[in-house]
Short mmCIF file of C-alpha atoms in Angstrom, two decimals:
data_model
loop_
_atom_site.label_atom_id
_atom_site.label_comp_id
_atom_site.label_asym_id
_atom_site.label_seq_id
_atom_site.Cartn_x
_atom_site.Cartn_y
_atom_site.Cartn_z
CA MET M 1 124.90 96.28 82.72
CA SER M 2 122.92 93.32 81.43
CA PRO M 3 121.35 90.77 83.77
CA PRO M 4 123.21 87.49 84.35
CA ASP M 5 122.37 84.41 82.29
CA GLY M 6 119.01 82.94 83.22
CA PHE M 7 117.93 85.83 85.45
CA ALA M 8 115.58 87.47 82.95
CA GLU M 9 114.00 84.11 82.14
CA PHE M 10 113.49 83.40 85.85
CA VAL M 11 111.81 86.78 86.41
CA ALA M 12 109.58 86.30 83.35
CA ALA M 13 108.54 82.82 84.48
CA ARG M 14 108.12 83.41 88.24
CA GLY M 15 107.57 87.18 88.54
CA THR M 16 103.80 87.00 88.96
CA SER M 17 104.04 84.34 91.66
CA LEU M 18 106.74 86.33 93.47
CA LEU M 19 104.61 89.49 93.29
CA ARG M 20 101.69 87.59 94.81
CA THR M 21 103.92 86.40 97.66
CA ALA M 22 105.15 89.96 98.20
CA TYR M 23 101.59 91.33 98.13
CA LEU M 24 100.35 88.80 100.66
CA THR M 25 103.27 89.42 103.01
CA CYS M 26 103.09 93.22 102.70
CA GLY M 27 99.35 93.83 102.38
CA SER M 28 99.48 96.57 99.76
CA THR M 29 100.26 96.71 96.07
CA GLY M 30 102.76 99.56 96.20
CA GLU M 31 104.66 98.05 99.11
CA ALA M 32 104.70 94.64 97.38
CA GLU M 33 106.09 96.11 94.17
CA ASP M 34 108.82 97.91 96.12
CA VAL M 35 109.73 94.77 98.08
CA LEU M 36 109.80 92.63 94.92
CA GLN M 37 111.95 95.17 93.09
CA SER M 38 114.43 95.26 95.98
CA ALA M 39 114.43 91.46 96.25
CA LEU M 40 115.08 91.02 92.53
CA GLU M 41 117.85 93.60 92.68
CA ARG M 42 119.54 91.70 95.51
CA ALA M 43 119.01 88.37 93.74
CA CYS M 44 120.51 89.73 90.51
CA ARG M 45 123.64 90.88 92.36
CA SER M 46 124.01 87.39 93.90
CA TRP M 47 122.93 85.38 90.85
CA HIS M 48 126.47 84.20 90.05
CA ARG M 49 126.69 82.54 93.50
CA LEU M 50 123.67 80.29 92.93
CA ARG M 51 124.40 76.78 91.75
CA ALA M 52 123.37 76.12 88.16
CA ASP M 53 121.17 73.17 89.18
CA ALA M 54 119.61 74.96 92.20
CA ASP M 55 116.12 76.45 92.12
CA PRO M 56 116.51 80.20 92.81
CA GLU M 57 112.86 80.72 93.81
CA PRO M 58 113.22 79.76 97.51
CA TYR M 59 116.20 82.13 97.75
CA VAL M 60 114.21 85.01 96.24
CA ARG M 61 111.17 84.21 98.42
CA ARG M 62 113.36 84.39 101.50
CA ILE M 63 114.63 87.80 100.42
CA ILE M 64 111.01 88.95 99.90
CA VAL M 65 109.88 87.74 103.32
CA ASN M 66 112.91 89.23 105.09
CA LEU M 67 112.42 92.58 103.36
CA ALA M 68 108.69 92.61 104.15
CA ILE M 69 109.34 91.87 107.82
CA SER M 70 112.08 94.51 107.97
CA ARG M 71 109.85 97.12 106.32
CA ALA M 72 106.98 96.28 108.68
CA ARG M 73 109.26 96.81 111.67
CA ARG M 74 110.42 100.16 110.34
CA ARG M 75 106.86 101.16 109.51
CA SER M 76 105.73 100.36 113.05
CA LEU M 77 108.55 102.50 114.38
CA LEU M 78 107.57 105.36 112.08
CA ARG M 79 103.85 104.83 112.70
CA VAL M 80 103.00 104.90 109.00
CA ILE M 81 99.75 103.18 108.07
CA PRO M 82 99.69 101.89 104.49
CA THR M 83 96.57 102.16 102.36
CA HIS M 84 95.23 99.18 100.48
CA SER M 85 94.15 98.60 96.93
CA PRO M 86 93.76 95.07 95.54
CA PRO M 87 96.26 93.91 92.90
CA GLU M 88 93.57 92.53 90.60
CA THR M 89 90.10 93.55 89.48
CA PRO M 90 87.60 91.89 91.82
CA THR M 91 84.64 89.90 90.63
CA ALA M 92 81.18 90.10 92.13
CA GLY M 93 79.85 87.67 94.69
CA ALA M 94 80.48 86.10 98.06
CA ASP M 95 84.00 84.99 97.09
CA VAL M 96 85.07 88.62 96.81
CA GLU M 97 83.58 89.48 100.19
CA LEU M 98 85.25 86.47 101.80
CA ARG M 99 88.58 87.36 100.19
CA GLN M 100 88.32 90.91 101.56
CA VAL M 101 87.53 89.58 105.05
CA LEU M 102 90.50 87.21 104.86
CA MET M 103 92.85 89.91 103.55
CA ASN M 104 91.85 92.24 106.41
CA GLY M 105 92.53 89.44 108.88
CA LEU M 106 95.86 88.66 107.22
CA ARG M 107 96.91 92.33 107.39
CA ALA M 108 96.17 92.33 111.13
CA LEU M 109 98.72 89.56 111.81
CA PRO M 110 102.28 90.38 112.87
CA PRO M 111 104.75 90.18 109.95
CA ARG M 112 106.32 86.83 110.92
CA GLN M 113 102.94 85.11 111.40
CA ARG M 114 101.70 86.63 108.13
CA ALA M 115 104.78 85.29 106.34
CA VAL M 116 104.18 81.78 107.72
CA VAL M 117 100.50 81.82 106.70
CA VAL M 118 101.31 83.09 103.20
CA LEU M 119 104.06 80.55 102.59
CA ARG M 120 102.19 77.59 104.14
CA TYR M 121 98.67 78.16 102.87
CA TRP M 122 98.86 80.45 99.82
CA GLU M 123 102.15 79.23 98.40
CA ASP M 124 101.42 75.68 99.62
CA LEU M 125 104.92 75.06 100.94
CA THR M 126 105.56 72.28 103.43
CA GLU M 127 106.58 73.12 106.99
CA ALA M 128 110.17 72.20 106.15
CA GLN M 129 110.19 74.39 103.02
CA THR M 130 108.66 77.28 104.95
CA ALA M 131 111.27 76.88 107.70
CA LYS M 132 114.02 76.94 105.09
CA VAL M 133 112.66 80.11 103.45
CA LEU M 134 112.30 81.86 106.82
CA GLY M 135 115.58 80.54 108.20
CA CYS M 136 114.01 79.04 111.31
CA SER M 137 113.12 75.62 112.70
CA VAL M 138 110.10 73.54 111.70
CA GLY M 139 108.86 73.90 115.28
CA THR M 140 108.88 77.67 114.93
CA VAL M 141 106.85 77.40 111.73
CA LYS M 142 104.33 75.14 113.49
CA SER M 143 103.99 77.44 116.51
CA GLN M 144 103.73 80.60 114.37
CA ALA M 145 101.11 78.97 112.13
CA SER M 146 99.14 77.82 115.16
CA LYS M 147 99.23 81.27 116.77
CA ALA M 148 98.31 82.92 113.46
CA LEU M 149 95.30 80.67 112.93
CA VAL M 150 94.08 81.25 116.50
CA ARG M 151 94.45 84.99 116.00
CA LEU M 152 92.68 84.90 112.62
CA ARG M 153 89.78 82.98 114.14
CA ALA M 154 89.56 85.52 116.96
CA LEU M 155 89.78 88.48 114.57
CA LEU M 156 87.37 87.15 111.99
CA GLY M 157 85.04 85.11 114.15
CA GLU M 158 83.10 82.13 112.89
CA GLU M 159 79.91 84.19 112.66
CA MET M 160 81.51 86.82 110.43
CA ILE M 161 82.86 84.21 108.03
CA SER M 162 79.55 82.33 107.87
CA ASN M 163 77.65 85.60 107.19
CA VAL M 164 79.80 86.58 104.20
CA GLY M 165 77.60 86.63 101.12
CA SER M 166 74.39 86.24 103.12
#
């Protein structure tokens, strides 16, 4: 069975960005690849229902976030702890150390808060766009972002962040 019209082009154009979103919401490369594959499979099956003039990316992002949250819930029930390996080759310097500190903090957040932080600050979506992707209210996005930032500050600590690269 061949993919529907426009699907292959969409995946070629936006696949890397979608993988990054999956990686940031899941926290590991293998998990992100699995989530993206499942999301693209679901999107392909529903491709004919999307309007021709509609942007399919928010729809696929929502599938990714929902799958990542669902997998995180199952994982917590099964008590499986994923291992981590970065998706790209790191460069030397303080930026790499800071990125590692931030990724560890991001992984420590609950799935819903992690999804809000990824969509708001890495994907640079507005609060309204984030709410639409997550299927919740703008107020929920604001409160989850606020709680996530407070938790990140507590986990990382100002001193730890300022000492990175020192």
